[in-house]
Short mmCIF file of C-alpha atoms and ligand atoms in Angstrom, two decimals:
data_model
loop_
_atom_site.label_atom_id
_atom_site.label_comp_id
_atom_site.label_asym_id
_atom_site.label_seq_id
_atom_site.Cartn_x
_atom_site.Cartn_y
_atom_site.Cartn_z
CA MET T 1 0.05 86.54 62.81
CA PRO T 2 3.30 85.63 64.33
CA PRO T 3 3.50 84.56 68.08
CA LEU T 4 4.12 87.20 70.59
CA MET T 5 5.53 85.25 73.80
CA LEU T 6 8.99 84.80 73.37
CA SER T 7 11.32 86.30 75.86
CA LYS T 8 14.87 87.77 75.35
CA ARG T 9 17.68 85.22 75.25
CA LEU T 10 18.56 83.21 78.26
CA SER T 11 22.02 82.73 79.82
CA SER T 12 21.07 80.04 81.92
CA VAL T 13 18.33 77.95 83.30
CA GLN T 14 18.99 77.10 87.02
CA GLY T 15 18.10 74.28 89.13
CA VAL T 16 16.70 71.53 86.73
CA ARG T 17 17.14 67.60 86.59
CA LEU T 18 18.28 66.23 83.46
CA ALA T 19 17.47 62.67 82.27
CA GLY T 20 19.57 60.12 83.64
CA ALA T 21 21.02 62.19 86.53
CA SER T 22 20.00 62.22 90.03
CA SER T 23 21.17 65.63 91.12
CA THR T 24 20.08 69.25 90.30
CA TRP T 25 21.79 71.29 87.35
CA ASP T 26 22.35 74.70 85.89
CA ILE T 27 22.11 74.73 81.89
CA ASN T 28 24.52 77.30 80.78
CA ILE T 29 24.02 78.83 77.16
CA HIS T 30 26.18 80.78 74.82
CA TYR T 31 25.82 82.60 71.81
CA PRO T 32 28.86 82.72 69.58
CA PRO T 33 28.59 85.17 66.71
CA ASP T 34 28.65 82.30 64.14
CA CYS T 35 25.61 80.62 65.94
CA PRO T 36 22.99 83.17 66.83
CA GLY T 37 20.51 80.53 67.94
CA GLY T 38 23.00 79.40 70.64
CA ILE T 39 24.89 76.42 72.04
CA ILE T 40 24.63 74.74 75.36
CA ALA T 41 27.95 75.55 76.70
CA SER T 42 27.89 73.53 79.81
CA CYS T 43 25.79 71.51 82.22
CA THR T 44 27.14 72.37 85.91
CA PRO T 45 26.01 71.09 89.21
CA HIS T 46 23.52 73.65 90.71
CA HIS T 47 24.68 74.93 94.10
CA ASN T 48 21.58 76.89 95.52
CA ALA T 49 19.19 74.00 96.22
CA THR T 50 16.91 74.98 99.06
CA PRO T 51 17.25 72.57 101.91
CA GLY T 52 14.17 70.49 102.50
CA ASN T 53 12.86 70.89 98.91
CA ASP T 54 11.56 67.62 97.49
CA PRO T 55 14.04 66.71 94.60
CA ALA T 56 11.00 64.87 92.95
CA SER T 57 9.27 68.14 92.26
CA THR T 58 12.36 69.94 90.65
CA PRO T 59 11.58 70.90 86.95
CA LEU T 60 13.03 68.22 84.45
CA ALA T 61 14.47 69.42 81.18
CA LEU T 62 14.33 67.33 78.17
CA PRO T 63 14.91 67.66 74.45
CA ALA T 64 12.09 69.51 72.58
CA LEU T 65 9.50 67.75 70.48
CA THR T 66 9.54 67.37 66.79
CA HIS T 67 6.44 66.64 64.19
CA PRO T 68 8.22 64.15 61.58
CA HIS T 69 5.03 63.87 59.64
CA ILE T 70 2.02 66.29 59.94
CA HIS T 71 -0.64 67.62 57.28
CA LEU T 72 -0.59 71.37 57.50
CA ASP T 73 -3.12 72.37 55.15
CA LYS T 74 -6.00 69.99 56.07
CA ALA T 75 -5.50 70.42 60.07
CA PHE T 76 -8.67 71.19 61.78
CA VAL T 77 -11.01 71.01 58.79
CA HIS T 78 -13.60 69.71 61.34
CA SER T 79 -13.32 72.75 63.54
CA ALA T 80 -13.95 75.41 60.57
CA ARG T 81 -17.60 76.34 60.16
CA GLU T 82 -17.53 76.18 56.39
CA TYR T 83 -17.02 72.57 56.46
CA ALA T 84 -19.71 71.63 58.98
CA HIS T 85 -21.76 69.63 56.21
CA LEU T 86 -18.61 67.46 55.64
CA LEU T 87 -18.26 65.62 59.00
CA PRO T 88 -17.76 62.00 58.47
CA SER T 89 -21.07 60.02 57.86
CA THR T 90 -19.25 56.36 57.42
CA GLY T 91 -15.81 56.80 58.53
CA SER T 92 -14.39 54.80 55.86
CA PHE T 93 -10.96 55.70 53.93
CA GLN T 94 -12.89 56.26 50.60
CA GLU T 95 -15.16 58.60 52.34
CA ALA T 96 -12.26 60.45 53.92
CA LEU T 97 -10.71 60.91 50.44
CA SER T 98 -13.67 62.17 48.84
CA VAL T 99 -15.17 64.71 51.73
CA THR T 100 -11.48 65.98 51.70
CA THR T 101 -11.39 66.55 47.95
CA VAL T 102 -14.66 68.54 48.27
CA ALA T 103 -13.34 70.75 51.13
CA LYS T 104 -10.16 71.24 49.21
CA GLN T 105 -12.26 72.92 46.62
CA ARG T 106 -13.13 75.46 49.06
CA PHE T 107 -9.90 76.13 50.60
CA THR T 108 -9.15 79.73 50.78
CA ARG T 109 -6.01 81.55 51.69
CA PRO T 110 -7.58 83.09 55.12
CA ASP T 111 -8.85 79.54 55.95
CA LEU T 112 -5.61 77.74 55.32
CA LEU T 113 -3.80 80.36 57.49
CA ASN T 114 -6.23 80.34 60.13
CA ARG T 115 -6.32 76.53 60.54
CA GLY T 116 -2.51 76.07 59.89
CA GLU T 117 -1.88 78.82 62.74
CA TRP T 118 -4.17 76.57 65.02
CA LEU T 119 -1.87 73.70 64.47
CA VAL T 120 1.27 75.56 64.53
CA ALA T 121 0.49 77.65 67.73
CA GLU T 122 -1.05 74.18 69.45
CA SER T 123 2.14 72.27 68.45
CA VAL T 124 4.46 74.94 69.74
CA SER T 125 2.54 75.02 73.22
CA TRP T 126 2.97 71.19 73.42
CA GLY T 127 6.77 71.80 72.83
CA VAL T 128 7.17 71.40 69.18
CA THR T 129 10.20 73.10 67.76
CA ALA T 130 10.41 71.41 64.55
CA MET T 131 8.14 69.85 61.89
CA ARG T 132 7.97 68.35 58.50
CA ALA T 133 4.60 69.99 57.34
CA PHE T 134 2.90 68.21 54.43
CA VAL T 135 1.15 70.56 51.83
CA GLU T 136 -0.93 69.44 48.87
CA VAL T 137 -0.23 70.54 45.29
CA ASP T 138 -2.92 69.44 42.61
CA HIS T 139 -5.36 70.17 40.27
CA THR T 140 -7.90 70.96 43.01
CA VAL T 141 -5.99 73.27 44.98
CA LYS T 142 -3.22 74.19 42.62
CA LEU T 143 -0.59 76.43 44.72
CA ILE T 144 -2.79 78.05 47.13
CA CYS T 145 -1.71 75.61 50.18
CA LEU T 146 1.74 76.14 49.43
CA ASP T 147 1.38 79.82 49.29
CA ALA T 148 -0.29 80.18 52.72
CA ALA T 149 2.34 77.46 54.02
CA MET T 150 5.31 79.71 52.94
CA ASP T 151 3.81 82.47 54.73
CA LEU T 152 3.12 80.29 57.98
CA LYS T 153 7.03 79.22 57.74
CA SER T 154 8.28 82.55 57.73
CA GLN T 155 6.14 83.94 60.32
CA TRP T 156 6.57 81.32 62.85
CA ASN T 157 10.44 81.07 62.13
CA ASP T 158 11.39 82.31 65.51
CA VAL T 159 9.68 79.69 67.38
CA CYS T 160 9.51 76.53 65.08
CA GLU T 161 11.39 75.34 62.17
CA ILE T 162 9.02 74.35 59.57
CA GLN T 163 9.95 72.10 56.79
CA ILE T 164 7.75 72.11 53.87
CA VAL T 165 6.78 69.03 51.91
CA CYS T 166 5.50 69.65 48.57
CA PHE T 167 3.03 66.93 48.48
CA ALA T 168 0.96 64.99 45.88
CA GLN T 169 -1.86 63.24 47.68
CA ASP T 170 -3.53 62.55 44.48
CA PRO T 171 -2.41 60.24 41.63
CA ILE T 172 0.20 61.55 39.07
CA PHE T 173 0.69 59.03 36.73
CA SER T 174 -3.11 57.65 36.45
CA THR T 175 -6.68 58.98 36.15
CA GLN T 176 -7.65 61.67 34.04
CA HIS T 177 -6.18 64.56 36.19
CA GLY T 178 -2.65 62.46 36.57
CA GLU T 179 -0.62 64.43 34.11
CA GLU T 180 -2.05 67.87 35.09
CA ASN T 181 -1.30 67.09 38.67
CA ARG T 182 2.35 66.23 37.98
CA ASP T 183 2.51 69.49 35.92
CA PHE T 184 1.57 71.45 39.29
CA LEU T 185 4.01 69.51 41.16
CA GLU T 186 6.72 70.91 38.59
CA THR T 187 5.54 74.17 38.70
CA ALA T 188 5.72 74.22 42.56
CA LEU T 189 9.18 73.13 42.44
CA GLU T 190 10.25 75.62 40.18
CA GLN T 191 8.51 78.81 41.92
CA TYR T 192 9.32 77.61 45.59
CA PRO T 193 13.20 77.14 45.98
CA GLN T 194 12.21 76.87 49.85
CA ILE T 195 10.47 73.50 49.27
CA ASP T 196 12.57 71.21 51.26
CA VAL T 197 10.98 67.90 50.63
CA ILE T 198 9.18 66.13 47.73
CA GLY T 199 6.27 63.97 48.80
CA THR T 200 4.07 61.49 46.83
CA THR T 201 1.19 58.82 47.49
CA PRO T 202 1.94 55.72 45.40
CA TYR T 203 -0.80 53.66 46.75
CA VAL T 204 -3.53 56.04 45.44
CA GLU T 205 -2.68 55.31 41.82
CA SER T 206 -4.87 53.08 39.77
CA THR T 207 -2.55 50.37 38.79
CA ILE T 208 0.71 48.88 40.40
CA GLU T 209 2.63 50.05 37.16
CA ALA T 210 1.55 53.66 37.90
CA ALA T 211 2.46 53.29 41.59
CA LYS T 212 5.96 52.34 40.70
CA ARG T 213 6.42 55.13 38.03
CA ASN T 214 5.18 57.50 40.57
CA ILE T 215 7.82 56.24 42.96
CA ASP T 216 10.74 56.07 40.29
CA TRP T 217 9.71 59.82 39.19
CA ALA T 218 9.76 61.04 42.97
CA ILE T 219 13.34 59.68 43.46
CA ASP T 220 14.75 61.09 40.25
CA ARG T 221 13.07 64.52 40.84
CA ALA T 222 14.45 64.60 44.50
CA LEU T 223 17.95 63.58 43.49
CA GLN T 224 18.12 66.38 40.83
CA LEU T 225 16.75 68.92 42.82
CA ASP T 226 18.58 68.06 46.10
CA LYS T 227 15.46 67.59 48.11
CA HIS T 228 14.48 65.21 50.82
CA LEU T 229 11.85 62.51 49.86
CA ASP T 230 8.80 61.20 51.85
CA PHE T 231 6.17 58.51 50.66
CA HIS T 232 3.09 57.53 51.97
CA LEU T 233 3.39 54.01 51.28
CA ASP T 234 1.77 50.69 51.84
CA TYR T 235 -1.24 51.75 53.80
CA ASN T 236 -3.25 48.78 53.59
CA LEU T 237 -3.44 45.32 55.98
CA ASP T 238 -4.01 43.12 52.62
CA SER T 239 -1.30 40.34 52.12
CA SER T 240 -2.65 39.83 48.39
CA LYS T 241 -1.22 43.25 47.73
CA GLU T 242 2.44 43.48 46.95
CA ALA T 243 4.59 45.81 49.15
CA LEU T 244 5.98 48.61 47.29
CA LEU T 245 8.85 48.95 49.97
CA TRP T 246 10.72 46.40 47.72
CA HIS T 247 10.56 48.76 44.86
CA VAL T 248 11.41 51.80 46.66
CA LEU T 249 14.55 50.05 47.93
CA HIS T 250 15.64 48.71 44.51
CA SER T 251 14.90 52.25 42.67
CA LEU T 252 17.12 53.74 45.53
CA ARG T 253 19.87 51.39 45.06
CA GLN T 254 19.49 51.64 41.06
CA ARG T 255 20.00 55.44 41.38
CA GLY T 256 22.93 55.42 43.73
CA TRP T 257 20.86 57.31 46.77
CA THR T 258 23.26 56.41 49.72
CA GLY T 259 24.30 58.38 52.84
CA SER T 260 27.51 59.28 51.34
CA SER T 261 26.44 60.47 48.03
CA THR T 262 23.80 63.15 49.58
CA ALA T 263 22.79 64.50 52.89
CA LYS T 264 19.01 64.19 52.08
CA ARG T 265 16.94 61.48 53.37
CA VAL T 266 14.07 59.17 52.53
CA MET T 267 11.01 58.71 54.76
CA LEU T 268 8.58 56.13 54.28
CA GLY T 269 5.05 56.62 56.29
CA HIS T 270 2.36 54.43 57.25
CA CYS T 271 3.77 51.29 55.83
CA THR T 272 0.97 49.42 57.61
CA ARG T 273 1.19 46.49 55.01
CA LEU T 274 4.73 45.82 56.61
CA THR T 275 3.30 44.62 59.70
CA LEU T 276 2.37 41.47 58.12
CA LEU T 277 5.89 40.69 57.09
CA ALA T 278 7.75 37.79 58.61
CA ASP T 279 10.89 38.41 60.82
CA GLU T 280 12.98 37.08 58.04
CA LYS T 281 11.47 39.58 55.64
CA TRP T 282 12.52 42.33 58.08
CA ARG T 283 15.92 41.10 58.32
CA GLU T 284 16.15 41.37 54.56
CA VAL T 285 14.93 44.99 54.75
CA SER T 286 17.43 45.94 57.35
CA ARG T 287 20.32 44.11 55.29
CA ILE T 288 19.40 45.77 52.24
CA ILE T 289 19.44 49.38 53.79
CA HIS T 290 22.54 48.63 55.76
CA ASP T 291 24.48 46.96 53.07
CA ASN T 292 23.66 49.72 50.54
CA ASP T 293 24.06 52.54 52.96
CA LEU T 294 20.43 53.92 52.17
CA PRO T 295 19.43 56.94 54.44
CA VAL T 296 15.91 55.53 54.94
CA SER T 297 13.68 56.19 58.00
CA PHE T 298 10.28 54.82 58.67
CA VAL T 299 7.25 56.78 60.34
CA GLY T 300 4.51 54.89 62.23
CA LEU T 301 1.20 57.14 62.33
CA PRO T 302 -0.51 55.20 64.80
CA THR T 303 -3.64 57.62 65.50
CA SER T 304 -4.42 57.32 61.43
CA ASP T 305 -3.27 53.68 61.28
CA LEU T 306 -5.20 52.52 64.21
CA TYR T 307 -8.40 54.54 62.94
CA MET T 308 -8.08 53.43 58.94
CA ALA T 309 -5.96 50.84 58.42
CA SER T 310 -8.00 47.46 58.54
CA PRO T 311 -7.83 44.36 56.49
CA PRO T 312 -10.44 43.80 53.47
CA PRO T 313 -13.61 42.40 54.89
CA ASP T 314 -13.51 38.72 55.55
CA PRO T 315 -15.92 36.97 52.80
CA ASN T 316 -17.29 34.80 55.27
CA GLY T 317 -18.54 37.84 57.22
CA ALA T 318 -16.32 37.27 60.54
CA PRO T 319 -16.62 40.38 62.88
CA ASP T 320 -12.72 40.09 63.54
CA ARG T 321 -11.28 43.79 62.80
CA PRO T 322 -7.78 43.84 63.76
CA ARG T 323 -5.67 47.01 63.15
CA GLY T 324 -2.22 47.58 62.28
CA THR T 325 0.56 50.01 62.74
CA LEU T 326 4.34 49.63 62.52
CA ARG T 327 5.93 48.23 65.53
CA VAL T 328 8.24 51.01 65.87
CA PRO T 329 10.30 50.08 69.05
CA GLU T 330 10.62 46.46 67.67
CA MET T 331 12.01 47.82 64.25
CA ILE T 332 14.60 50.00 66.19
CA ARG T 333 15.70 47.18 68.47
CA LYS T 334 15.26 44.03 66.87
CA HIS T 335 15.83 44.96 63.30
CA ASP T 336 18.37 47.98 63.78
CA LEU T 337 16.10 50.26 61.69
CA ASP T 338 15.76 54.11 61.86
CA ALA T 339 11.92 54.35 63.06
CA VAL T 340 9.85 57.33 64.30
CA ILE T 341 6.24 58.07 65.25
CA GLY T 342 4.18 61.14 63.77
CA VAL T 343 0.73 62.85 64.51
CA ASN T 344 -0.05 62.73 60.67
CA ASN T 345 -3.77 64.08 60.54
CA VAL T 346 -5.55 66.27 63.37
CA GLY T 347 -9.25 67.18 63.36
CA ASN T 348 -10.17 65.91 59.92
CA ALA T 349 -11.89 62.69 58.25
CA PHE T 350 -8.60 60.74 57.89
CA THR T 351 -8.02 61.25 61.83
CA PRO T 352 -10.75 63.00 63.75
CA TRP T 353 -9.46 62.16 67.05
CA GLY T 354 -6.35 63.26 68.95
CA PRO T 355 -4.22 66.43 69.61
CA PRO T 356 -1.20 67.69 67.76
CA ASP T 357 0.79 66.51 70.82
CA PRO T 358 3.56 64.21 70.14
CA LEU T 359 3.70 63.11 73.70
CA PHE T 360 0.41 62.00 73.16
CA LEU T 361 1.63 59.33 70.72
CA ALA T 362 4.12 58.45 73.10
CA CYS T 363 2.00 57.61 75.42
CA LEU T 364 -0.50 55.66 73.16
CA GLY T 365 2.75 53.74 72.11
CA VAL T 366 3.11 52.38 75.39
CA GLY T 367 -0.35 50.83 75.11
CA VAL T 368 -0.16 49.86 71.34
CA TYR T 369 3.51 48.36 71.48
CA GLN T 370 3.16 46.98 75.13
CA ALA T 371 6.05 48.99 75.93
CA GLY T 372 5.71 49.59 79.60
CA THR T 373 9.36 49.62 80.90
CA GLN T 374 11.36 52.94 81.78
CA ALA T 375 13.77 52.00 78.84
CA ASP T 376 10.67 51.88 76.55
CA ALA T 377 9.42 55.22 77.65
CA GLU T 378 12.60 56.62 77.14
CA LEU T 379 12.88 55.29 73.55
CA LEU T 380 9.39 56.51 72.68
CA TYR T 381 10.31 59.88 73.95
CA GLU T 382 13.21 59.83 71.49
CA CYS T 383 10.84 58.66 68.64
CA VAL T 384 9.15 61.96 68.97
CA SER T 385 11.99 64.26 69.93
CA THR T 386 15.67 63.53 69.04
CA ARG T 387 15.14 60.72 66.73
CA ALA T 388 12.35 62.10 64.73
CA ARG T 389 14.44 65.48 64.24
CA ALA T 390 17.22 63.18 62.61
CA ALA T 391 14.85 61.27 60.53
CA ILE T 392 13.66 64.29 58.83
CA GLY T 393 17.25 65.58 58.14
CA LEU T 394 17.50 68.63 60.76
CA SER T 395 20.47 66.74 62.83
CA PRO T 396 23.07 64.68 61.32
CA SER T 397 22.26 61.93 64.03
CA HIS T 398 19.87 61.43 67.06
CA SER T 399 21.19 61.85 70.59
CA ASN T 400 19.68 60.39 73.72
CA ILE T 401 17.35 62.39 75.99
CA ALA T 402 19.77 64.15 77.99
CA VAL T 403 20.21 67.65 77.43
CA LYS T 404 23.94 68.30 77.31
CA GLU T 405 26.79 70.43 76.18
CA GLY T 406 27.50 71.05 72.65
CA GLU T 407 23.77 70.85 71.57
CA ARG T 408 21.25 73.44 70.58
CA PRO T 409 19.10 75.42 73.39
CA ASP T 410 15.91 73.79 72.02
CA PHE T 411 14.43 72.15 75.17
CA LEU T 412 11.28 71.74 77.18
CA VAL T 413 11.21 72.44 80.78
CA PHE T 414 8.42 70.24 82.49
CA HIS T 415 7.10 71.71 85.77
CA ASN T 416 4.81 70.19 88.54
CA ARG T 417 2.49 72.96 89.06
CA ASP T 418 -0.87 72.03 90.16
CA VAL T 419 -3.34 72.53 87.21
CA THR T 420 -6.33 71.06 88.94
CA GLY T 421 -7.61 74.32 90.42
CA CYS T 422 -7.91 72.75 93.80
CA GLY T 423 -4.94 74.39 95.37
CA ILE T 424 -3.19 71.20 96.38
CA ALA T 425 0.47 70.11 96.14
CA ALA T 426 0.93 68.73 92.48
CA ARG T 427 1.47 65.16 91.75
CA PRO T 428 5.02 65.00 90.71
CA ARG T 429 6.13 63.66 87.27
CA SER T 430 9.88 62.75 88.28
CA SER T 431 11.11 60.67 85.38
CA VAL T 432 10.90 60.33 81.69
CA ALA T 433 8.69 57.44 81.95
CA GLU T 434 6.09 59.47 84.08
CA ILE T 435 6.25 62.12 81.75
CA VAL T 436 5.62 59.69 78.74
CA TRP T 437 2.88 57.71 80.72
CA ASP T 438 0.60 60.45 81.67
CA PRO T 439 1.87 63.52 79.67
CA PRO T 440 1.49 66.88 81.64
CA ALA T 441 -0.68 69.49 80.56
CA GLN T 442 0.55 72.43 78.19
CA LEU T 443 0.54 74.83 81.46
CA ASN T 444 3.36 72.57 82.66
CA ARG T 445 5.59 72.92 79.71
CA ASP T 446 7.86 75.73 78.97
CA VAL T 447 9.59 75.48 75.81
CA LEU T 448 12.89 76.97 74.91
CA PHE T 449 13.85 77.42 70.91
CA ASN T 450 17.34 79.06 70.01
CA GLY T 451 17.58 79.83 73.80
CA ARG T 452 14.56 82.07 73.99
CA LEU T 453 11.58 81.07 76.15
CA LYS T 454 7.79 80.65 75.59
CA ARG T 455 6.42 80.21 79.10
CA SER T 456 3.57 78.30 79.35
CA GLY T 457 1.73 81.07 81.54
CA LEU T 458 1.86 80.09 85.08
CA PRO T 459 4.59 81.12 87.44
CA THR T 460 7.50 78.79 88.88
CA LEU T 461 6.91 78.06 92.53
CA ARG T 462 10.09 76.72 93.52
CA ASN T 463 12.49 79.42 94.62
CA ASP T 464 15.63 77.42 93.84
CA PHE T 465 14.68 77.40 89.74
CA SER T 466 15.28 80.31 87.81
CA TYR T 467 15.54 81.52 84.36
CA VAL T 468 18.50 83.91 83.88
CA PHE T 469 18.20 86.02 81.03
CA SER T 470 21.59 87.33 78.93
CA THR T 471 22.36 90.74 79.26
CA GLU T 472 24.31 90.94 75.91
ZN1 ZN N 501 0.28 61.62 55.95
#
């Protein structure tokens, strides 16, 4: 069922604060004939501020959120009754793979639509207006997940831009089903031109040679069909295993995939193995990417990585269990790489914890990356917002977190309404850092997509703030 809560077009949002600006502003939106989704025509000083109102409690407008990597078809398996017998008993990665395969045998179209709708609706309520959604295609599910995903993509088109990944979670060049799985991918790519991205999982192949064939095949097919490419790569913390990153970079160069030859991009997800690289190796990665103009981004998936990625057991039985996830802020600042953060899985054996709220990830990042400054918080916000949108190829380049003239009217208005139910004056979150350090509840997030409003459900208490609707 499509969402039912969108307003008419807004012509302005009056009386908000913007990142990096101390005073109060009006955001004015126009809808030129060639741009029905609207454009921010100007941000002008707000003149009707009520004397005596605390500026710290003025709503704050920031760019909308993006999922750069989320699994649509296996979301919330743990919340569906039919899979109650498949809850984890050990929590291991092998168990996650095997119980998910069993669950996939039972997937039905109504069940896929139901769980998919939970994911999209909850994401939108947190402020997500764009997502890259992974949908599996193989001999187990055939095309049923893709078929349901296409319906969700069109039904939710008014509130969220859903980019579909035709995704091989299973081997395509090894095991008894490899060839059959690859045939299903080819059929899917032929039948559904709406597929935006080809995604594979080289690390599930049974040999390193098969993993490299997987990579080469995916690069060739993405280039031939003009699709984005997305690998689940190097998902281990085992220094004895070769990092396949080097092969991906080599193969992209060999095939001439550059920023000027195509507008399509390449994303590398998980890549926990790379946390074991020395600085000098990271410099080499950065040099190869920049010297060859490779449009490569990395996505760290910390809720999954912290849960699943651990080194092989110590032969001497040492109890040490370090975890690993890409050090995203360091990759951006120190190595000049493009890197973002994504939710990956929610409510299933791969990641049983965490909500589909990108700001929850940004908040987790403060702890994981020891990123406690205001500038860190702003960077983490970008990583789940403007940087994530650019990394999946929906914007030509990322902007900072100031809502400004010339951009799309996709943004969040963070309010400071009391949600304790105790009738007190709400604790204000007056900076981007306070939003990231302790993300506001859904009821304090109003979402604008293409200039239309999805209200959170509570009224705005400040009389110097208003949404003004277009009369066109
Ligand atoms: Zn994933």
